[in-house]
CSV table of C-alpha atoms in Angstrom, one decimal:
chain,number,residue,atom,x,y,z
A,1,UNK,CA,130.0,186.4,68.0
A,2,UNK,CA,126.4,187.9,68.2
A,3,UNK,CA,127.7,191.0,65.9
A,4,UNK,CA,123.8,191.5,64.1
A,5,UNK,CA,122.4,187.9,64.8
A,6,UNK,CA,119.5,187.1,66.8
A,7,UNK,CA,120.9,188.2,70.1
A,8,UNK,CA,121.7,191.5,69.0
A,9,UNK,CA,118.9,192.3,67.5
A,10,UNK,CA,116.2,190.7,69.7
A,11,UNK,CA,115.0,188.9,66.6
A,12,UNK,CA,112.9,185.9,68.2
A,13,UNK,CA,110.4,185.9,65.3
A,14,UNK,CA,110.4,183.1,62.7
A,15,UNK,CA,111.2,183.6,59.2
A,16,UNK,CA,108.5,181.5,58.2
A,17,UNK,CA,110.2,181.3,54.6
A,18,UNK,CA,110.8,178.0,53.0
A,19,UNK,CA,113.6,177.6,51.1
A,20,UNK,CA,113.0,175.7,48.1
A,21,UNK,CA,109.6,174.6,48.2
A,22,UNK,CA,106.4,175.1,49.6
A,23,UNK,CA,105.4,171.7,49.3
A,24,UNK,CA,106.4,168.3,50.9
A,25,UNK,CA,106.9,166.9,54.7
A,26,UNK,CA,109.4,167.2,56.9
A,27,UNK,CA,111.7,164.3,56.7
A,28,UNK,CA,109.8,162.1,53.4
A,29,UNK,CA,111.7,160.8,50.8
A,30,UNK,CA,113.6,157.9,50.1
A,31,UNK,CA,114.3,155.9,53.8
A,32,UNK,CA,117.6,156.6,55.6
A,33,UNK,CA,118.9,153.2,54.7
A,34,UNK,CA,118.7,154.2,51.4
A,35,UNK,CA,120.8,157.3,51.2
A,36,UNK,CA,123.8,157.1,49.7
A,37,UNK,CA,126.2,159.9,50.7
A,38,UNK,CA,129.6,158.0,48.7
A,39,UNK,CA,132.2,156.1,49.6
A,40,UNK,CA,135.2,157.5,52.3
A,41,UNK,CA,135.0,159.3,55.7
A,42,UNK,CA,133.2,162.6,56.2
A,43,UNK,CA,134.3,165.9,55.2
A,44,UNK,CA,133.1,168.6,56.6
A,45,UNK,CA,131.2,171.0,54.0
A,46,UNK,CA,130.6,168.5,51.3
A,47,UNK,CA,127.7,166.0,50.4
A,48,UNK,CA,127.8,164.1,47.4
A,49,UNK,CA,125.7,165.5,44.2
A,50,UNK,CA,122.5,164.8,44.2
A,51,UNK,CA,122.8,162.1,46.8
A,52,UNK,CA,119.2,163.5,48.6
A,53,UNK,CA,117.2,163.6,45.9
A,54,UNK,CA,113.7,162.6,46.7
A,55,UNK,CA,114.4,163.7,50.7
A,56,UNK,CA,112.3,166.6,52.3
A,57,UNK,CA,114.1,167.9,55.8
A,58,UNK,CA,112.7,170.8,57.7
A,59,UNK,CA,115.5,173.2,59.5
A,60,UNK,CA,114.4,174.8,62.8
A,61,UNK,CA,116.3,178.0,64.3
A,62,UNK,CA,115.6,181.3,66.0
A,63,UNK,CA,114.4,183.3,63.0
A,64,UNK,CA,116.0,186.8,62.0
A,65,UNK,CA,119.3,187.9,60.8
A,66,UNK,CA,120.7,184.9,62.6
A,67,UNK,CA,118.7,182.4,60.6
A,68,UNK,CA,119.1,184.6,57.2
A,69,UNK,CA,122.9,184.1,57.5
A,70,UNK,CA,122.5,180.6,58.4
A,71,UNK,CA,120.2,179.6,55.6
A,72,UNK,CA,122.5,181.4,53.0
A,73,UNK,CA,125.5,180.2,54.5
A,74,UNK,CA,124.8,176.1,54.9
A,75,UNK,CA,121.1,175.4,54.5
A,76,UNK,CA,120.1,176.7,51.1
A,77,UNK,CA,123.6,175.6,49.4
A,78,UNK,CA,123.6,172.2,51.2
A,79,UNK,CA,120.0,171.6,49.4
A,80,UNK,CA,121.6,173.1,45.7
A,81,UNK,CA,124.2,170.3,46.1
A,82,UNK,CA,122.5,167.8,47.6
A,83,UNK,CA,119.1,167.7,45.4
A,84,UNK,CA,117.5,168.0,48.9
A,85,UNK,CA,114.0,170.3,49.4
A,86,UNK,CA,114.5,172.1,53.1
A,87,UNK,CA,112.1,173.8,54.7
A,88,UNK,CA,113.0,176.7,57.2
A,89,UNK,CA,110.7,176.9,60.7
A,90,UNK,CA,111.2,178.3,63.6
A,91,UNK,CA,111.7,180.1,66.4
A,92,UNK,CA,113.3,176.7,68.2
A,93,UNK,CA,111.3,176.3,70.8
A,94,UNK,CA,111.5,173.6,73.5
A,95,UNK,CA,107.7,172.9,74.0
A,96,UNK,CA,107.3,172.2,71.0
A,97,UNK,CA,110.4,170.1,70.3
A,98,UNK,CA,109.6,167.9,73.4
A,99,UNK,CA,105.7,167.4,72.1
A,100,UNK,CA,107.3,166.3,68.8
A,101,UNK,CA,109.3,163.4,70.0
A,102,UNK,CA,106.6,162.3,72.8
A,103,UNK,CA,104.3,162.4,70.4
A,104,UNK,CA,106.4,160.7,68.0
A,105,UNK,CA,105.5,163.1,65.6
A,106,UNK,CA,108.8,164.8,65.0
A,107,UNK,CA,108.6,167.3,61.8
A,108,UNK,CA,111.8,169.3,62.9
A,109,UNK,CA,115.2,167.9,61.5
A,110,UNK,CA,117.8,169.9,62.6
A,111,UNK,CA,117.5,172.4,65.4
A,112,UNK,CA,119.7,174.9,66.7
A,113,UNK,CA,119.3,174.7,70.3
A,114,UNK,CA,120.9,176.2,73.6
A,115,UNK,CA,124.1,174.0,74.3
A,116,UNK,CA,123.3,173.6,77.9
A,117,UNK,CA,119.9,172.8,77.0
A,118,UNK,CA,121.3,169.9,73.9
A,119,UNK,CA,124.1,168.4,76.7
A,120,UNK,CA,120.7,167.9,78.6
A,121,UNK,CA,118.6,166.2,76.6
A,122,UNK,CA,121.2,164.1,75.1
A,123,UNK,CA,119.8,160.5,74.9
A,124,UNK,CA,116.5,162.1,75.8
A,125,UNK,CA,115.0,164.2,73.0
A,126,UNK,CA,117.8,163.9,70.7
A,127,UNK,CA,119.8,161.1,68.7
A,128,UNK,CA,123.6,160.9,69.2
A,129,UNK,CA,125.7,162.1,66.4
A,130,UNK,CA,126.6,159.7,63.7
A,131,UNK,CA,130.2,160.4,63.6
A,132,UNK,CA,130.5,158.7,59.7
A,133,UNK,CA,128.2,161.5,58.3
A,134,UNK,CA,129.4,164.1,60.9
A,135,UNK,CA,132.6,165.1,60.4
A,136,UNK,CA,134.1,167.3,63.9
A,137,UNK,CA,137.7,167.2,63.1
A,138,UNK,CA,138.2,170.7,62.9
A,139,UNK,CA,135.3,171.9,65.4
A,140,UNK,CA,136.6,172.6,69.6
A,141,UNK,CA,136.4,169.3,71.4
A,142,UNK,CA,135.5,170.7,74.3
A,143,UNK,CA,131.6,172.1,72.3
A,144,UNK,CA,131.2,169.0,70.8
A,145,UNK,CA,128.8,166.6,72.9
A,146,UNK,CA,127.7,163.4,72.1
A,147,UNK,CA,124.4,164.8,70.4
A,148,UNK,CA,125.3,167.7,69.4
A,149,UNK,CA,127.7,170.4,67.8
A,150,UNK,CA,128.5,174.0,68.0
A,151,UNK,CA,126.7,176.2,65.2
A,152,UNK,CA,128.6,179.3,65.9
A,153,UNK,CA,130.7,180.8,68.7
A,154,UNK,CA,130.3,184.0,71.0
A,155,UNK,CA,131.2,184.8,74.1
A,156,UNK,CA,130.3,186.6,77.2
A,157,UNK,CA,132.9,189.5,77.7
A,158,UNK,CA,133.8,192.7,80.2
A,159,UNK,CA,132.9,196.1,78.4
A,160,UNK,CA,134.5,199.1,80.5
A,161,UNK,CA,133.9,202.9,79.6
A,162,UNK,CA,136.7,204.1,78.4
A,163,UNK,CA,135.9,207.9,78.9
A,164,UNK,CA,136.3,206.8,82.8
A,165,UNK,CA,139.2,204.0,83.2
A,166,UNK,CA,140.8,204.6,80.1
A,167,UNK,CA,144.1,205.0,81.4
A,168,UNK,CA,143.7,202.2,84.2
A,169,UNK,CA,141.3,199.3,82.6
A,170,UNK,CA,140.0,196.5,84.4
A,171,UNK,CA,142.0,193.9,83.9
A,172,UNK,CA,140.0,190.9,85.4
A,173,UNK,CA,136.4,189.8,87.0
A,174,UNK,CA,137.8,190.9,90.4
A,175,UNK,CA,138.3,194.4,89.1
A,176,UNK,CA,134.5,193.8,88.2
A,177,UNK,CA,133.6,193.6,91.4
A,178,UNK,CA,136.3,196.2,93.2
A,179,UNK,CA,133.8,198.9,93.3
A,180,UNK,CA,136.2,201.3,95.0
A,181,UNK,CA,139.0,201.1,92.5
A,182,UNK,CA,136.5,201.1,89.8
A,183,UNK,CA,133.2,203.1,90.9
A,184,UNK,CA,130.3,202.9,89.1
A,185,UNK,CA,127.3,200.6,87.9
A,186,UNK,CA,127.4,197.4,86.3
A,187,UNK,CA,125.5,195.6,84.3
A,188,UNK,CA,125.1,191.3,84.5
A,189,UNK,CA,122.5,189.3,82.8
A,190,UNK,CA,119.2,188.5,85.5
A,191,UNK,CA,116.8,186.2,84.0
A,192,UNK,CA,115.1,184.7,86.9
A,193,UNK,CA,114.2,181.6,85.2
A,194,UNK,CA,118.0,181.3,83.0
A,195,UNK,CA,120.8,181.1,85.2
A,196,UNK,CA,123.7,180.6,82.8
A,197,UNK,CA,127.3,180.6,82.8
A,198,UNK,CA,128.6,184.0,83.4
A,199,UNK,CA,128.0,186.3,86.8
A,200,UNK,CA,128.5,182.9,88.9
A,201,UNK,CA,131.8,182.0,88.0
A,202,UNK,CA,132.7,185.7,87.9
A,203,UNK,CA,131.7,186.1,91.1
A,204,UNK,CA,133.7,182.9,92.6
A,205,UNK,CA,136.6,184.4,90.3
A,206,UNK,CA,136.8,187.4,92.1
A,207,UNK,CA,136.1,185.8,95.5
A,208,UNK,CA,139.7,184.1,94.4
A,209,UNK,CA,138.7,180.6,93.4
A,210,UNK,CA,141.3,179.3,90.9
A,211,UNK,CA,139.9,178.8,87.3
A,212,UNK,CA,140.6,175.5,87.4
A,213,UNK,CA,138.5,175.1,90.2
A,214,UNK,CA,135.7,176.5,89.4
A,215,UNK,CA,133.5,173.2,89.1
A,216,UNK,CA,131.6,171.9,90.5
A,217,UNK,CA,130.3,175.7,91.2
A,218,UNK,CA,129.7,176.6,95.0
A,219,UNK,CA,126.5,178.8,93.9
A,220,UNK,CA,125.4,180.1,97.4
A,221,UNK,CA,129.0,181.4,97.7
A,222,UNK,CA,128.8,182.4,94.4
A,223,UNK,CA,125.5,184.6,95.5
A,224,UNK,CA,127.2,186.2,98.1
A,225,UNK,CA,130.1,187.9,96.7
A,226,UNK,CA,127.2,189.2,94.3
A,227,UNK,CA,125.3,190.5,97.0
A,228,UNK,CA,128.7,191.9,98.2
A,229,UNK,CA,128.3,194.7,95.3
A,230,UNK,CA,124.6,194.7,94.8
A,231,UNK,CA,123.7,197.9,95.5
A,232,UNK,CA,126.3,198.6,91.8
A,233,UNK,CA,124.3,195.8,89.7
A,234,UNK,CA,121.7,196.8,87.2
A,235,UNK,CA,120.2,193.5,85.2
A,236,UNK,CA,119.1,193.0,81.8
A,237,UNK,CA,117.2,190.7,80.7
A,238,UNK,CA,117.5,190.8,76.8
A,239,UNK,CA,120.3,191.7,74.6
A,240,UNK,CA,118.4,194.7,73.4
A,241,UNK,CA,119.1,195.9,76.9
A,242,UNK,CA,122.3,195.3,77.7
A,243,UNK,CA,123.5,197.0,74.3
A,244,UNK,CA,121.1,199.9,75.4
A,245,UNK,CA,123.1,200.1,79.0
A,246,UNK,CA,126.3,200.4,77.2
A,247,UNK,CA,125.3,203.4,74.4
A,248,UNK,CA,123.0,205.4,76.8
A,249,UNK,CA,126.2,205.3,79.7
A,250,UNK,CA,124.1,204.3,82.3
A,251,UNK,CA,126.9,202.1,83.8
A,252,UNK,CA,130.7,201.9,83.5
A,253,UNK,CA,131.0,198.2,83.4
A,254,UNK,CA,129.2,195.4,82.0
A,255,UNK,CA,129.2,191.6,81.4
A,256,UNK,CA,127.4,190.9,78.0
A,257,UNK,CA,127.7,189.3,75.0
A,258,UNK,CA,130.4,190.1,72.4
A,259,UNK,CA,127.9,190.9,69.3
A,260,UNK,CA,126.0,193.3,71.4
A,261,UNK,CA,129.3,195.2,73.0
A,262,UNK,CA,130.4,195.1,69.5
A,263,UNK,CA,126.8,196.7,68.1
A,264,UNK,CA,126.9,199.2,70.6
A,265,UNK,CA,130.5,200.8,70.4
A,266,UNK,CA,129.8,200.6,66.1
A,267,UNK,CA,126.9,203.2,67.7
A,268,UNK,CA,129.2,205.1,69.8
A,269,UNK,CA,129.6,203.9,72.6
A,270,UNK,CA,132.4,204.9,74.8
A,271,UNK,CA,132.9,201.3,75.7
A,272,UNK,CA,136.2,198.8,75.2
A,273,UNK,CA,136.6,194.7,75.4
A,274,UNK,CA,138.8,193.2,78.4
A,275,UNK,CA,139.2,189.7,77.2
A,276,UNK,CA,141.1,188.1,80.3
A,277,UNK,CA,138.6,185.4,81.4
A,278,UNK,CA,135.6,186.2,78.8
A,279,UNK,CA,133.1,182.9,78.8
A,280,UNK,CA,132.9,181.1,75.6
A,281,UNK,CA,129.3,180.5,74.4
A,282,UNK,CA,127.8,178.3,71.6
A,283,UNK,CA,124.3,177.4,69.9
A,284,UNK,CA,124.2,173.9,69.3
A,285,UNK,CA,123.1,172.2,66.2
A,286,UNK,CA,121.3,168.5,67.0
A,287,UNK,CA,118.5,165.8,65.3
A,288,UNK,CA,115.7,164.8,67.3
A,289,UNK,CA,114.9,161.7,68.4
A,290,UNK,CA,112.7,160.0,66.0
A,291,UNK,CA,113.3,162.2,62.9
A,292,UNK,CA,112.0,160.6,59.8
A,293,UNK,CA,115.5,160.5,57.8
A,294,UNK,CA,118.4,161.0,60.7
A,295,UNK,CA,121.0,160.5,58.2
A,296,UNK,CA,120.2,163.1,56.2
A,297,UNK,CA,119.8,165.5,58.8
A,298,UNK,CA,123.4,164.7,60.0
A,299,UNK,CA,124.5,165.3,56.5
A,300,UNK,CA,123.1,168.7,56.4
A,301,UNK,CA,124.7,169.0,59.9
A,302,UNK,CA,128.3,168.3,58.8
A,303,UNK,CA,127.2,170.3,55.1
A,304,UNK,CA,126.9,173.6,57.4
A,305,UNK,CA,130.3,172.9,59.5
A,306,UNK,CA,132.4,173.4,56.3
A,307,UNK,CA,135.4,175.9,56.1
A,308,UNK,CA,133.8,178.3,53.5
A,309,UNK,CA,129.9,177.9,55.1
A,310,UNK,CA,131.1,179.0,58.6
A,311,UNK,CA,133.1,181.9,57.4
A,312,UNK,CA,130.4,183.1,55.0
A,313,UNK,CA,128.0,183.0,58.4
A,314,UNK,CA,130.2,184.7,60.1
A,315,UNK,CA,130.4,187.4,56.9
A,316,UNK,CA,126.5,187.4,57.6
A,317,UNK,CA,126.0,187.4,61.0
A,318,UNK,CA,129.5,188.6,63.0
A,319,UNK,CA,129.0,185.2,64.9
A,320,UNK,CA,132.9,183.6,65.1
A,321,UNK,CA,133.4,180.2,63.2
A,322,UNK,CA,133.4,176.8,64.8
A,323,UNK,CA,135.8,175.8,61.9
A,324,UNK,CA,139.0,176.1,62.7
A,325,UNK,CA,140.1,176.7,58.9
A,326,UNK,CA,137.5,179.1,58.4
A,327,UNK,CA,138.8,182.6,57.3
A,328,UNK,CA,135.8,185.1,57.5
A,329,UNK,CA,136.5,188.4,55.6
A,330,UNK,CA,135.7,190.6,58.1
A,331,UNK,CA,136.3,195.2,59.1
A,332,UNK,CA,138.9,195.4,61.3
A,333,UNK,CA,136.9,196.2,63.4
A,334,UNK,CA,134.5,193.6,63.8
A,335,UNK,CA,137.7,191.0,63.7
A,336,UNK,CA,138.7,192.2,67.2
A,337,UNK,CA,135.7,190.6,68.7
A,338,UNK,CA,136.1,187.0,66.9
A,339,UNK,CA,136.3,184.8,69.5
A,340,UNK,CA,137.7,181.7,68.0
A,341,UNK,CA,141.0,182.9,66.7
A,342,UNK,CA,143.9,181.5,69.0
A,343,UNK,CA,144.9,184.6,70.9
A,344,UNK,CA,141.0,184.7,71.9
A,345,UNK,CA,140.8,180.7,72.6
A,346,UNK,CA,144.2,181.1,75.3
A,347,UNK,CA,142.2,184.0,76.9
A,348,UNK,CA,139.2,181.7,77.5
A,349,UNK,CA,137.9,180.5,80.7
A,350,UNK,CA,137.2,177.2,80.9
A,351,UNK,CA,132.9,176.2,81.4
A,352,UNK,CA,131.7,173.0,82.2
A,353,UNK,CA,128.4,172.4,79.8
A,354,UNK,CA,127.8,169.6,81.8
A,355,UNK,CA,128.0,170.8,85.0
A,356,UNK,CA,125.6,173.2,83.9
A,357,UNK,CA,123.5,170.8,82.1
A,358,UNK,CA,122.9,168.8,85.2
A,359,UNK,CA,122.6,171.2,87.9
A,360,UNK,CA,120.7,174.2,85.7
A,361,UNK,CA,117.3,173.4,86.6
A,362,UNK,CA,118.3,173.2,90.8
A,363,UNK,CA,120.1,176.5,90.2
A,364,UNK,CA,116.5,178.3,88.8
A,365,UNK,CA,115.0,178.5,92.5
A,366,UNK,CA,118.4,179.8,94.2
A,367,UNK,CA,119.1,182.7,91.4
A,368,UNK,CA,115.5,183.6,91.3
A,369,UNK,CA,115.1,183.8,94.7
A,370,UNK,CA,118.0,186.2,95.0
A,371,UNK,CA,117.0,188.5,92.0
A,372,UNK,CA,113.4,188.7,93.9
A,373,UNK,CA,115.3,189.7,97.0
């Protein structure tokens, strides 16, 4: 959950530290053939003592809190026990990624990516997972891809005021959009140029398409119920402002992500979780295609997915744990908006990162011709 990562924050900046050394290339060292990471299957969280010594890997994420926690979490220990130097870069950014691996060139290692955008590229710009190195045993099957896994876990939730519906809460996404039982404005995400899972499937949720039928998406009808109630919708377009909607009251209900409804009632806002049907979101974590020493990028990989690593991020960040024998020590009150516990999981919806992998880029014209509308 976004508690203070990247998404809360806004932070898109790179760090620009490096984490052991100022020196070296991404990805030089001894060849991958040569690695010896011990004898027996993978486990996640562990790499054998000194087994990279001599190896240089570069990790790429989005910079900020959310990269701090990472890097003191999985990256910096990982390089402690491994005798690996890693370099921190960032923000991720796809441009640059794809020039990378045209080019042949790749100096990025491990990225943390968009999960729609890594179930896309699979095959394309990045290398399958090597399932000896990677262990995903305790990670949700339905986030791991064939190139990819889950770096953390949010989730896209309804905030109500409280101060107005307090005694009579929404209780689904078709109270979301019953405007006369529930007046008021609300807020939904409205990136012309990012349509991602959330207001669609809300919308064909509360136009009384069964969850389990929500895929393949029927987007125009999807658009309509939406225009049904927009007169009530108020975008954002960054996390900063969707928190910002919540604490100044400007609306009564909103669809945003869990680390910025948690942010903004920690600063007062009059605002309360309804979990039926929130939307599970992950970053991904994935090699690219051509990296100099694949091997020990997925051993840095499976390294960060370890019990103790994910709970520390989630100590750093208020992101929820893809491990499910993590046990972040967390405030109360940041534990009620931890999305991978099992009472959360069984109050899931169900997304189809494929569907949406496929079909995102034909979506982009429809949603941004109705946001212009």
């Amino acid at each position: 959950m976004p508690g203070i990562s990247r998404k809360i924050n806004g932070c898109a900046a790179a760090t620009g530290a490096l984490l052991l050394t100022l020196t070296g290339c991404a990805g030089t060292g001894p060849a991958a053939a040569d690695v010896d990471l011990g004898p027996g299957p993978a486990v996640a969280g562990k790499v054998k003592k000194g087994a990279l010594e001599g190896v240089t890997l570069t990790f790429a994420s989005y910079g900020g809190i959310y990269q701090d926690g990472q890097e003191a979490a999985g990256v910096k220990p990982f390089a402690a026990d491994s005798g690996a130097r890693v370099l921190s870069d960032g923000p991720t950014d796809y441009t640059k990624l794809k020039a990378q691996v045209d080019a042949k060139n790749v100096t990025w290692d491990v990225v943390d990516t968009d999960s729609i955008w890594a179930e896309h590229q699979c095959d394309k710009r990045l290398m399958p997972l090597d399932t000896t190195v990677v262990d995903t045993s305790k990670l949700p099957k339905d986030m791991v891809g064939k190139c990819s896994v889950p770096a953390m876990t949010y989730g896209m939730v309804l905030m109500y005021d409280t101060s107005k519906f307090g005694d009579n809460p929404p209780k689904s996404w078709a109270d979301f959009f019953d405007t006369a039982k529930f007046p008021g404005k609300r807020a939904v995400p409205g990136v012309p140029s990012d349509p991602s899972p959330g207001p669609l499937e809300a919308a064909l949720i509360a136009d009384e398409v069964a969850p389990d039928k929500l895929f393949p998406l029927d987007v125009d009808r999807a658009l309509k119920k939406l225009s049904s109630v927009r007169s009530s919708l108020v975008f954002w377009d960054t996390g900063a402002r969707s928190q910002q909607l919540l604490e100044s009251g400007e609306v009564s209900m909103a669809m945003v992500w869990t680390g910025r409804a948690y942010s903004a009632v920690q600063n007062g806002a009059k605002f309360a979780p309804q979990w039926n049907q929130f939307m599970p979101i992950a970053d991904s974590l994935a090699v690219p295609k051509g990296a100099k020493n694949p091997k020990a990028a997925m051993a840095l990989i499976n390294y960060y997915l370890g019990a103790g690593q994910q709970a520390k991020l989630s100590e750093l960040t208020s992101y929820s744990p893809v491990n499910s024998d993590a046990e972040p020590k967390v405030d109360p009150a940041a534990a009620e908006y931890l999305t991978s516990t099992p009472e959360r999981q069984a109050q899931a919806l169900k997304l189809d990162n494929t569907w949406w992998a496929e079909n995102q880029e034909q979506i982009v014209s429809k949603w941004s011709d109705w946001l212009a509308r």
